[in-house]
Structures are given as C-alpha cells and as structure tokens.
GROMACS .gro file of C-alpha atoms in nm:
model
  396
    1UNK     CA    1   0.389   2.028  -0.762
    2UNK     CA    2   0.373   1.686  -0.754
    3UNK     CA    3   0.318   1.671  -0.357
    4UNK     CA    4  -0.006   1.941  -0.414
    5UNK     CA    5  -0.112   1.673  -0.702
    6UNK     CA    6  -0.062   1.363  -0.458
    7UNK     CA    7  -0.250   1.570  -0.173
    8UNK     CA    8  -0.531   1.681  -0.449
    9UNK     CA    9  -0.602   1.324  -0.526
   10UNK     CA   10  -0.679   1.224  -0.175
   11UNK     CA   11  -0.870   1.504  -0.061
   12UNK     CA   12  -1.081   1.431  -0.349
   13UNK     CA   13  -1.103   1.060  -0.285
   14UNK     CA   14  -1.174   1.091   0.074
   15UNK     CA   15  -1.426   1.389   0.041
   16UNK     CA   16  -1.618   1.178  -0.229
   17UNK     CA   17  -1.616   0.844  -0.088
   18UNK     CA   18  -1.596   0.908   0.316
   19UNK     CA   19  -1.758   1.235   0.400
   20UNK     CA   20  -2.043   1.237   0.134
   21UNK     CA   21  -2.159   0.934   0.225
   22UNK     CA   22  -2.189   1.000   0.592
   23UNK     CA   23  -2.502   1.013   0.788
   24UNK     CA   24  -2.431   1.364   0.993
   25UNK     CA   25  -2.552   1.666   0.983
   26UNK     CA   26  -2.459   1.890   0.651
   27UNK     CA   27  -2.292   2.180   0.961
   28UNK     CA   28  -2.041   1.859   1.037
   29UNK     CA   29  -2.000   1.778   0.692
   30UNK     CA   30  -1.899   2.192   0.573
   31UNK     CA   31  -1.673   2.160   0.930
   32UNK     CA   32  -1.496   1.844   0.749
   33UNK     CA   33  -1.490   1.993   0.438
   34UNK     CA   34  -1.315   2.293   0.551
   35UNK     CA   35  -1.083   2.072   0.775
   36UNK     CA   36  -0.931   1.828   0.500
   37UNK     CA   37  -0.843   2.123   0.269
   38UNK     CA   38  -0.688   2.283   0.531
   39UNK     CA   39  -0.461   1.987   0.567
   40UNK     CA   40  -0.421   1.869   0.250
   41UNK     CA   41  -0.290   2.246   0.199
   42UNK     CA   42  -0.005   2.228   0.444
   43UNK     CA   43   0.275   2.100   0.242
   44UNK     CA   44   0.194   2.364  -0.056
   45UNK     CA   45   0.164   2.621   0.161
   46UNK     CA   46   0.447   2.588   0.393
   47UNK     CA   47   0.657   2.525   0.080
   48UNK     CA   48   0.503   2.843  -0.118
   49UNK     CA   49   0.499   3.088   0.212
   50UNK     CA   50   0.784   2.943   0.471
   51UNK     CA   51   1.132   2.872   0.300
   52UNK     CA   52   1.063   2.590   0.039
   53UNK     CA   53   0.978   2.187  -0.006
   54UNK     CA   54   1.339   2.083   0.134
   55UNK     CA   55   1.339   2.285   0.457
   56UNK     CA   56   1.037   2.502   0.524
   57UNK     CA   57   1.094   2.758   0.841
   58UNK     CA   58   0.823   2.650   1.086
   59UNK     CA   59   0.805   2.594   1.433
   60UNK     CA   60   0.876   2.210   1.500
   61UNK     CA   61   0.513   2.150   1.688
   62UNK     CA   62   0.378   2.362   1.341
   63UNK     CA   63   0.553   2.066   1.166
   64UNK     CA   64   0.481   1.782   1.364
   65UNK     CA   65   0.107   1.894   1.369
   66UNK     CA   66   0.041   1.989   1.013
   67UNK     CA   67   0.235   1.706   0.829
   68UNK     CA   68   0.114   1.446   1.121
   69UNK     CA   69  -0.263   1.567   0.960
   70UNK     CA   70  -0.108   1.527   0.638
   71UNK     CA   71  -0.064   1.124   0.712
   72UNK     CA   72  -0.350   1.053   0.939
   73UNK     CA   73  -0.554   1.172   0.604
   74UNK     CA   74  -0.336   0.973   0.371
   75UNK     CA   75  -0.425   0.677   0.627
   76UNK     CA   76  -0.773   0.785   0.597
   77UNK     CA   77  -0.813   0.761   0.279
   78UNK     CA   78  -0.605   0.375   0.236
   79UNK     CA   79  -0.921   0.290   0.487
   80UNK     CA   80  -1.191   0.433   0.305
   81UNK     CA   81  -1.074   0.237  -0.043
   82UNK     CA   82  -1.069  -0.078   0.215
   83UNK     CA   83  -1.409  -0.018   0.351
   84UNK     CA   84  -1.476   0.066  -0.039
   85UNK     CA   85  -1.334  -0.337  -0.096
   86UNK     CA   86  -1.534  -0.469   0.170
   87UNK     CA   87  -1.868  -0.288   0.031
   88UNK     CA   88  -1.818  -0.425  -0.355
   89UNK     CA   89  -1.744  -0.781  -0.180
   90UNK     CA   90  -2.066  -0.745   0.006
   91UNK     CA   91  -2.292  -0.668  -0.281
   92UNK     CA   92  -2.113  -0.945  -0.495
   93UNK     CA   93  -2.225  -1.175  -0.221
   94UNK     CA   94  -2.600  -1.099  -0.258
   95UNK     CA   95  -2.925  -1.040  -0.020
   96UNK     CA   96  -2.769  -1.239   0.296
   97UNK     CA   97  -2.435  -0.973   0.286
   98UNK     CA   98  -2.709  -0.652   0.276
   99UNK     CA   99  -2.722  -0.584   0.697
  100UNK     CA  100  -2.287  -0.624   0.667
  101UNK     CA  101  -2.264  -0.382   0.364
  102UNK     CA  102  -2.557  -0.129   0.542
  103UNK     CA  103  -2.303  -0.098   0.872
  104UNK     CA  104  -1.990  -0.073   0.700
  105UNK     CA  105  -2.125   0.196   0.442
  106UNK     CA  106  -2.374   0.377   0.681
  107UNK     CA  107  -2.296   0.290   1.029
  108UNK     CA  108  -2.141   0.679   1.179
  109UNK     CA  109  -1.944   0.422   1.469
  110UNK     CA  110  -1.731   0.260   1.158
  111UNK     CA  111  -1.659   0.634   1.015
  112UNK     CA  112  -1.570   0.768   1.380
  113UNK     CA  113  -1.341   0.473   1.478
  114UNK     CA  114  -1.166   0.477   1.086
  115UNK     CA  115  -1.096   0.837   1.199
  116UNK     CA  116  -0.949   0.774   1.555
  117UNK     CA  117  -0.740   0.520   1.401
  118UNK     CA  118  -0.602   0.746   1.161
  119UNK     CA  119  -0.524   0.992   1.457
  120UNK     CA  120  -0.376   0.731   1.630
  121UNK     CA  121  -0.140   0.650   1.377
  122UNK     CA  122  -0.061   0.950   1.274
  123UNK     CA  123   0.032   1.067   1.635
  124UNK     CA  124   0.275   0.722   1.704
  125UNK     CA  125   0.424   0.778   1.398
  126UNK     CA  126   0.566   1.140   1.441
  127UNK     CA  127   0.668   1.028   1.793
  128UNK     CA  128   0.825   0.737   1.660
  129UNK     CA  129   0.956   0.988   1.416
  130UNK     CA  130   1.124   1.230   1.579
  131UNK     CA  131   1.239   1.043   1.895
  132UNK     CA  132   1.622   1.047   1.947
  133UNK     CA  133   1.730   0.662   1.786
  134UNK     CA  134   1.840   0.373   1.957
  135UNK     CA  135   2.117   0.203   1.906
  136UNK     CA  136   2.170  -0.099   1.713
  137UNK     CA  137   2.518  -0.319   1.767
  138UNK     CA  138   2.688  -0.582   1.549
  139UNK     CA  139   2.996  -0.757   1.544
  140UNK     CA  140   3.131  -0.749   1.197
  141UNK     CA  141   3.357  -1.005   1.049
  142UNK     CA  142   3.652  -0.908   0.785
  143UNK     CA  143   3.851  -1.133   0.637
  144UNK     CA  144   4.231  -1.067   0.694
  145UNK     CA  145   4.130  -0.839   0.987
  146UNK     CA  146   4.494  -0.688   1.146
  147UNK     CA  147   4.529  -0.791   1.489
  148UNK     CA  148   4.568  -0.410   1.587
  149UNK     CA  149   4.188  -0.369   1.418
  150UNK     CA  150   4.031  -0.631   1.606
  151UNK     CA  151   3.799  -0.496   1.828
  152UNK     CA  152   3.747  -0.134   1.667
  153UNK     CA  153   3.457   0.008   1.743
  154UNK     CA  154   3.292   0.239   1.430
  155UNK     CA  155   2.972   0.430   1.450
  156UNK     CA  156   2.799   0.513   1.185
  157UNK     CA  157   2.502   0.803   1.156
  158UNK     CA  158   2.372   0.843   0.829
  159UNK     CA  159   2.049   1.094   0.720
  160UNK     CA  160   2.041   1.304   1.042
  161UNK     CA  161   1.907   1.610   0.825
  162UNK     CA  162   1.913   1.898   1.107
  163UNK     CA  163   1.640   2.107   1.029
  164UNK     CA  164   1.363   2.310   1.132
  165UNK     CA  165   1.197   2.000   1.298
  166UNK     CA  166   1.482   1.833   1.416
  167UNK     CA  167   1.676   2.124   1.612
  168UNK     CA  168   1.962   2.168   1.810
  169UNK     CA  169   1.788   2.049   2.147
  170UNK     CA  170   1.741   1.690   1.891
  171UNK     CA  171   2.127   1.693   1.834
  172UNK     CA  172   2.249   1.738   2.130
  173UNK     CA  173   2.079   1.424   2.246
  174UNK     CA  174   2.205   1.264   1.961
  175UNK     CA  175   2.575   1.351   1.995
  176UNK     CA  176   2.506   1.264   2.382
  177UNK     CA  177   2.385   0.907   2.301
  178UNK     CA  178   2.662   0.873   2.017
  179UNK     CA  179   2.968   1.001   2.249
  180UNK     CA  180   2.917   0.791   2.547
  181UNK     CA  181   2.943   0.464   2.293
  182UNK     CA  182   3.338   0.562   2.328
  183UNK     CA  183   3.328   0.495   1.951
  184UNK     CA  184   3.730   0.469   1.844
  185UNK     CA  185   3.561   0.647   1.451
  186UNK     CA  186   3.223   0.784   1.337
  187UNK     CA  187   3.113   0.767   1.001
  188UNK     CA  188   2.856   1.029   0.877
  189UNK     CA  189   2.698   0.908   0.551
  190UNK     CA  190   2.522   1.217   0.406
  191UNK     CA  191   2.240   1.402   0.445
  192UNK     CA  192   2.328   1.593   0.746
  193UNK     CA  193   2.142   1.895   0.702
  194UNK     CA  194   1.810   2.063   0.523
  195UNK     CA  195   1.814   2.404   0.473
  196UNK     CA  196   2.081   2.722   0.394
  197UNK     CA  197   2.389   2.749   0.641
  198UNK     CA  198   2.249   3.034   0.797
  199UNK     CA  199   1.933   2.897   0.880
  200UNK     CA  200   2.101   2.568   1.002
  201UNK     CA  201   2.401   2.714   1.170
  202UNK     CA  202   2.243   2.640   1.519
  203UNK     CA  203   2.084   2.338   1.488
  204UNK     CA  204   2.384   2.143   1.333
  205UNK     CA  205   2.645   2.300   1.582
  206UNK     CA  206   2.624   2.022   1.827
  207UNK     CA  207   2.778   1.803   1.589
  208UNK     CA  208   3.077   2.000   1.667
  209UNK     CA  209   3.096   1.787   2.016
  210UNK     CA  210   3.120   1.427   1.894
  211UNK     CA  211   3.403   1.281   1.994
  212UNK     CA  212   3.579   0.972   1.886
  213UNK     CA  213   3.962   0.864   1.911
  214UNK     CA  214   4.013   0.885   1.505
  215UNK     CA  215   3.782   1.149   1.462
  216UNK     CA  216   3.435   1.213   1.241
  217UNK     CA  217   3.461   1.146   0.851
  218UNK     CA  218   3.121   1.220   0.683
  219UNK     CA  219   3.020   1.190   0.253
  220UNK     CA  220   2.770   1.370   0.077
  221UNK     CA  221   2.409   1.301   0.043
  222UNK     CA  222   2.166   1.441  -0.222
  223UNK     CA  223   1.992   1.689   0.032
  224UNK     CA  224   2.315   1.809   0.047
  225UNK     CA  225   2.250   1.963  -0.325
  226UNK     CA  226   1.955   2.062  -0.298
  227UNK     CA  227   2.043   2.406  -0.051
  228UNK     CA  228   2.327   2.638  -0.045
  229UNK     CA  229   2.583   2.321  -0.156
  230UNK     CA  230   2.925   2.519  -0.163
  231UNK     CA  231   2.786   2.695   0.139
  232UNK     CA  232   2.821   2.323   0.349
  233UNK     CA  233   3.108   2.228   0.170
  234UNK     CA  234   3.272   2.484   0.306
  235UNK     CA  235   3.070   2.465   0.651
  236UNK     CA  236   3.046   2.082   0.740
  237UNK     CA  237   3.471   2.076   0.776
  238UNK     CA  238   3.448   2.375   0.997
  239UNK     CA  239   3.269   2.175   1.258
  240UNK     CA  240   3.562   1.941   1.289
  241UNK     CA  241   3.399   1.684   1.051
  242UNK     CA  242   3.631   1.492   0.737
  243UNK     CA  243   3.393   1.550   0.416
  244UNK     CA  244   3.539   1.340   0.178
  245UNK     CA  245   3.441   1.378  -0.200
  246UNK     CA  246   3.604   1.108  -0.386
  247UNK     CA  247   3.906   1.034  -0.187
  248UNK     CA  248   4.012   0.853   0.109
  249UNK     CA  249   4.175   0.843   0.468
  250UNK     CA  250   4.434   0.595   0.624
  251UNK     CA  251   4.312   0.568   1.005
  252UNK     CA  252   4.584   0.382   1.219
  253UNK     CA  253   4.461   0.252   1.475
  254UNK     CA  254   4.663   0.017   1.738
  255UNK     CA  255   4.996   0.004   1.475
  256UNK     CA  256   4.722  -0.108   1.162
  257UNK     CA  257   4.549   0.062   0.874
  258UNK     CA  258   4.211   0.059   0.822
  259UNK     CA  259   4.093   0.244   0.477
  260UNK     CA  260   3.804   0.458   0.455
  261UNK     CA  261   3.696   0.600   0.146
  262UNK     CA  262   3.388   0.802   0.028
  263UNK     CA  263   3.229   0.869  -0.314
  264UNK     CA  264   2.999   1.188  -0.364
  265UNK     CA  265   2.617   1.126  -0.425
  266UNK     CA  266   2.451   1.049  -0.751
  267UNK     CA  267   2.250   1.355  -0.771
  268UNK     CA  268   2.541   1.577  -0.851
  269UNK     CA  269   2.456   1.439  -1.202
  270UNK     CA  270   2.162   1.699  -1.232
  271UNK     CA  271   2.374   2.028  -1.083
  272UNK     CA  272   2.705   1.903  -1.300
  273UNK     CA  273   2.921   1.832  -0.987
  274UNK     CA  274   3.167   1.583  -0.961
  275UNK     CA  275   2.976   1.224  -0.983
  276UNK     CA  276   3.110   0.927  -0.726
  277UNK     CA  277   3.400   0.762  -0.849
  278UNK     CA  278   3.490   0.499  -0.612
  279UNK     CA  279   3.810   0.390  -0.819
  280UNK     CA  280   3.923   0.761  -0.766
  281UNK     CA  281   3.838   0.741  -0.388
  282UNK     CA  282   4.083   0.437  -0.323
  283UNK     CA  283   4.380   0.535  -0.619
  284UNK     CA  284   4.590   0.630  -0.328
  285UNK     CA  285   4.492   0.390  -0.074
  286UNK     CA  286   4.706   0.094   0.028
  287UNK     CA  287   4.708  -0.231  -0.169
  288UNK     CA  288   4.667  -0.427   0.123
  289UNK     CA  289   4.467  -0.418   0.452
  290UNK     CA  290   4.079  -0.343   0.491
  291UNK     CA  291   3.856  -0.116   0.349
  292UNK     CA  292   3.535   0.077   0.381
  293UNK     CA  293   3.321   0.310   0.197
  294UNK     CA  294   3.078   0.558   0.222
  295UNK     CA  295   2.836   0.577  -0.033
  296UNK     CA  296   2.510   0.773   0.050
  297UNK     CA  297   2.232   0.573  -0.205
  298UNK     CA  298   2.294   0.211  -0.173
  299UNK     CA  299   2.175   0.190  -0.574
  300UNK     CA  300   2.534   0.177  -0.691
  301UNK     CA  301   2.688  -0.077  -0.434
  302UNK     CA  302   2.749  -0.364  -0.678
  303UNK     CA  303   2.883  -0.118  -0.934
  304UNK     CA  304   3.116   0.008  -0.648
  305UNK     CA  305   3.184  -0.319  -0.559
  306UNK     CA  306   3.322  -0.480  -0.872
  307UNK     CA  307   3.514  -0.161  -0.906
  308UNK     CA  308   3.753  -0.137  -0.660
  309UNK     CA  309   3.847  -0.391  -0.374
  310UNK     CA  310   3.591  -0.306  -0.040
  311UNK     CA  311   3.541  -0.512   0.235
  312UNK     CA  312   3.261  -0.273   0.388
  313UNK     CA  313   2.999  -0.058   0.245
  314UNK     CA  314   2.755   0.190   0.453
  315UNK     CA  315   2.509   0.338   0.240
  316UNK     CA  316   2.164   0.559   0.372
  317UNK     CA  317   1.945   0.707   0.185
  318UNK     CA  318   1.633   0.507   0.217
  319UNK     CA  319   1.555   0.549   0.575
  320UNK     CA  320   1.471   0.202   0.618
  321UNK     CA  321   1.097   0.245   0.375
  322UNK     CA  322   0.967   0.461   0.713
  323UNK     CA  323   0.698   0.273   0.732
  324UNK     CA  324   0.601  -0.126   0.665
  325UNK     CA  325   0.505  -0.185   0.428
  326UNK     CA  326   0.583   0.124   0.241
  327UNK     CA  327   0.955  -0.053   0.202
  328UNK     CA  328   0.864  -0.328  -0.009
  329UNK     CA  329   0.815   0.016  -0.264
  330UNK     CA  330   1.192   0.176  -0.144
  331UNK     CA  331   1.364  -0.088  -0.249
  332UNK     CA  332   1.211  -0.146  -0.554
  333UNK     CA  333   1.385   0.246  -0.629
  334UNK     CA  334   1.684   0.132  -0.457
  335UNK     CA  335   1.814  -0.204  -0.654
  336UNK     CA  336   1.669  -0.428  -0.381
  337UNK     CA  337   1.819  -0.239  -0.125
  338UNK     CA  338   1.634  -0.100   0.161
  339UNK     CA  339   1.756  -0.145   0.523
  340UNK     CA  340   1.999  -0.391   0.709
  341UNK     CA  341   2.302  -0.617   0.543
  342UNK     CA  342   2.353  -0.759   0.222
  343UNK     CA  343   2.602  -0.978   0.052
  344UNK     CA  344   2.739  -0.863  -0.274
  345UNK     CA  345   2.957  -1.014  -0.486
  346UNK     CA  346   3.276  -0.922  -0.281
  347UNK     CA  347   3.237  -0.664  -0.046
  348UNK     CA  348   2.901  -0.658   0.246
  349UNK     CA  349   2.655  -0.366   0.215
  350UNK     CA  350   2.474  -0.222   0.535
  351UNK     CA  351   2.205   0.019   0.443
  352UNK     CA  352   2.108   0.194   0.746
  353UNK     CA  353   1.764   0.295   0.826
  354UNK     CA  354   1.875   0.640   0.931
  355UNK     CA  355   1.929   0.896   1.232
  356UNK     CA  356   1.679   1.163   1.146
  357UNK     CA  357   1.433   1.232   0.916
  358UNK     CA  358   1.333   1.477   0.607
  359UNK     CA  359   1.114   1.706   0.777
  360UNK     CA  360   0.828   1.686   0.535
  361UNK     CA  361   0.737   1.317   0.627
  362UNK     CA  362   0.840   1.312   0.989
  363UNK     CA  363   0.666   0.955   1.035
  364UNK     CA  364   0.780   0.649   1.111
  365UNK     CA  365   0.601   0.290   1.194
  366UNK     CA  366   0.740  -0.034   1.253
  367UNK     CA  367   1.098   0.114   1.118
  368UNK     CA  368   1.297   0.305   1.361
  369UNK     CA  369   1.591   0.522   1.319
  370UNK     CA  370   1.897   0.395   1.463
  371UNK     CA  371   2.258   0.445   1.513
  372UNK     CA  372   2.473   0.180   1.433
  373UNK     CA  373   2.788   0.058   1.645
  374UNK     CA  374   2.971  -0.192   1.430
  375UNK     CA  375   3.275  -0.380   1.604
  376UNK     CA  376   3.517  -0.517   1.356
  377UNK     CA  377   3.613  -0.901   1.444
  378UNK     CA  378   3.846  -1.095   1.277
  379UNK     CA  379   3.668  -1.397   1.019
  380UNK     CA  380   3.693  -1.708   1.157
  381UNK     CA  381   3.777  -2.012   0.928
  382UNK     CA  382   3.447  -2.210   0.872
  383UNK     CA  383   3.258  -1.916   0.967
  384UNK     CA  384   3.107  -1.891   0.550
  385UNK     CA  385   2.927  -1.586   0.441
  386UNK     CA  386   2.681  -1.545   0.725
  387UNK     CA  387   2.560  -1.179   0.736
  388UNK     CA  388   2.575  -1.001   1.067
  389UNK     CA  389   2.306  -1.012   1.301
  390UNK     CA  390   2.209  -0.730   1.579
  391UNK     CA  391   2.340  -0.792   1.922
  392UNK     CA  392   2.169  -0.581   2.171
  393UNK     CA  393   1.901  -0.283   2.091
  394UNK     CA  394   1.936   0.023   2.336
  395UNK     CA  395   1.651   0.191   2.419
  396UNK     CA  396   1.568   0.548   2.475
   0.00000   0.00000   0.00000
C-alpha cells in the first residue's frame, strides 16, 4: 500500500507540473497520460496479479522493464521539482530572469532532454543492477592472529536474494566468479532468496556448487521471513550450506581455530521467532582465539559488540544506499551504518554493499554490488586502529 501511495504521489506531481505545462499537442499529452499510469501501476499490479510485493513471478526483462520505468519516472519527477526551483528563483530575480524562466518552463528541448536523461538513468542503473559483482579484496588485521590463520582467505556474499529477476543463469556466474577465488570459507550473510521454495528451487540450486576448503556457513536475513520461512530453514542446509541461528562453528584451519558465530535477524521480532542473541551464539565457543560474526542488519553491531568478545563483524542489509545519494538516508535507518568498515568499540564492522538485489528496485548508481575476499593478517605492533582499505577491484 504504501509503494501504490509513493507511486500515486509522483504520478500526480509529474502529470501536474511536467506534462500540463507542456507545449505539445493534447494527442501527445493523452499518449503521456496513459503512459505514466501505466508505469506508476507496475509495482501494484505485479504485486496484486503475479505472486506478491517480495517476489512477484515475472519474466526478468518484464522486471527489468517495468520497475526500470518505475525509476526513470521517480527521476523524472526529482527534475521537474528542480526545474520547479530554478523557475521560483527566476521570478524572484525579476524582469532581466523572464527569457531564462520562459525556456526552462516552456522550452519542449528542456522537457525532451529531462526525459532522455531519465531513460538514461534508469537504463544504467538496472544494468548496473543486475550485472554479476566484482570483487572487492582487503587484507584484514586481527590482533593475536594464530600463525596457522595467517593468510586465510574468507569470502563473504551477503543479500544475493535469488529470485524471479535474478535467476539461475545470474548464480551460476556468481558461484563461478566466487569459486575460482579458491576461498579457504564463505560466509553467506542473509537474504539469499525471495520467494516460496518451490518457486526458487531452481534459481538458488547453483549455490549448491560453491566450493571452499571449510565449507559455506550462511545467517538469516529478514527476506528470509517474509516467504515460506520453515520451508528454507529446512531447504538452505540441503544445498550443503551451515545456517546458523544463534550458535557457532570452530573452523580449524592449518592446526588453529578460528570462531564463527551467527545471530538470527531482527525481524523475527514481528513473526515471534527466536530474536539474535549473540551471547548465545558464542556460549560454547572457545575463550581464546579469534572470532567472527554474522549479523544480517548492521543496526545492532555495537550492542553485539559490547556483548560478547568479536574481533570481526559482517553485516548486509543495506545494500550499500543503491544509489548516491540515496545512502546518506540508509544509514540514517541503520545507526550510521551503511556500506564499508567501521570501528566500534572493540570489535570492526564491515557492512557490505551486497551481491544481488530485491527485485522490486533492481537499480543501482554509483554503488555496486560486490563480493568481498577478506585475507586475515596478523596486527602489526604500531600498526593503531587503521581500518582496512580495498586492494584491487576485479572487474566483470
């Protein structure tokens, strides 16, 4: 409801105060009309009609096409309250600003080329979108690092929600990109699917070929909830992936143990399932020796932090904002957290910007999806609290 409201608003906005106003034809202006309710329609009707707001059944080009229109509107109409700026600014500035404000407000070039750019947009950012991620790799210092840890390469995939846009051909690549990294552990950190098992059973079987020498642990995320949640409890471990709720592994790698823990999401709150406990998750890990935990939202961290002794926390959740500009709002709803590291009080917190994307907003500018290859290194005295920093991007 609250997407048709959103969608309402604009169509209103940019029918009153872009296509009124244009000098064309009233045939062009009925042909616009008809167009931006069609599109402003999509998200309703492809959740009312095709399988719901969380995973709606459509072709992938359906998707791509109808929620790319979605955005190149919602661009269209953050234009046309600019152009609305620059038109009060003129007629504050008097006679000499009249031939400025008469080709911004009437001028059918300035309408055309706020329209192409909209387009434009629209179209990089569902490429950008949908586009198998890169790879992003950092060397991570812990302090009291084992020597048999040093050098440990984990990969972590977070938000890779297989769905009706992002199918199995999308995963495969994935999985393809992810296993020749030779990781020695992949971390999943929730919100690997959208939609019920059965619809999903396909496009989320590829995951069944990662490969990495300690395996594939994954946590929870709160799409997770949303469809058919006992369904991929009982599914996710049955393609070879750890899904840890609240507890913890020992991996031994090289003769030393490196503790990875995982707490469920937040939102079982609403369904009353078991809410993260990160003290639970570690009770039976070892006193000593490293630790990391998955923890879907990155909201909690410093509560998980002064909790329990970590030395690593991956988080998701936010896809990076999606868009800049649009994260300065994400991590407002995220405690300040949005994308890349940050230092808490004890522990470090990398929130990545995600592998995939929910399928109704499949757009993404200036923030790209990754997967992250973190190598642990031992801290070297002197070093201080530096945060990582990225060491080589891989590109498609």
């Amino acid at each position: 409801m609250r997407f048709a409201l959103f969608y309402l608003a604009i169509t209103v906005w940019v029918l009153w105060r872009f296509l009124k106003p244009m000098h064309v034809a009233k045939r062009y202006k009925w042909i616009g009309l008809a167009l931006i309710v069609v599109i402003a329609s999509f998200s309703f009707v492809s959740a009312a009609f095709f399988g719901g707001l969380i995973s709606p059944e459509l072709p992938p080009w359906v998707l791509m096409v109808g929620h790319g229109a979605e955005f190149a509107l919602l661009f269209l109409a953050i234009l046309t309250f600019l152009r609305e700026v620059v038109i009060f600014l003129c007629v504050l500035g008097g006679k000499n600003f009249r031939p400025a404000k008469r080709v911004v407000q009437r001028d059918r070039r300035v309408a055309i080329g706020m329209m192409a750019a909209s387009a434009g947009l629209a179209v990089a950012g569902v490429h950008e979108g949908v586009k198998v991620p890169d790879v992003l790799r950092y060397d991570v210092p812990i302090d009291d690092l084992p020597d048999g840890l040093e050098g440990m390469t984990v990969v972590q995939l977070s938000d890779l929600h297989a769905s009706a846009l992002l199918t199995e051909p999308h995963m495969e690549a994935l999985v393809e990109r992810v296993n020749a990294l030779n990781p020695d552990l992949i971390l999943i950190t929730g919100d690997l699917v959208d939609g019920t098992v059965e619809n999903r059973r396909k496009d989320i079987a590829p995951l069944t070929k990662l490969k990495a020498r300690h395996g594939v642990l994954a946590c929870e995320g709160n799409h997770e909830h949303y469809v058919d949640y006992d369904g991929w409890c009982r599914r996710i471990p049955e393609l070879g992936i750890d899904f840890l709720k609240n507890e913890c592994r020992e991996i031994v790698h090289n003769g030393a143990v490196l503790t990875v823990g995982a707490v469920t999401d937040p939102w079982a709150r609403r369904y009353g399932r078991e809410l993260p406990d990160a003290v639970k998750a570690f009770a039976k890990a070892p006193e000593k020796g490293p630790r990391i935990l998955m923890a879907h939202q990155p909201k909690p961290a410093r509560t998980y932090d002064e909790s329990v002794r970590l030395d690593l926390i991956l988080s998701g959740h936010t896809h990076g904002g999606q868009l800049y500009g649009m994260d300065y709002a994400v991590a407002i709803m995220n405690a300040t957290f949005v994308r890349g590291w940050y230092r808490l009080k004890h522990a470090r917190l990398y929130v990545h910007s995600g592998s995939g994307l929910w399928n109704g907003f499949p757009v993404r500018l200036g923030v790209p999806s990754e997967i992250a290859l973190f190598t642990l290194k031992k801290k070297v005295a002197g070093e201080g609290e530096a945060l990582p920093k990225v060491e080589k991007l891989q590109k498609a």
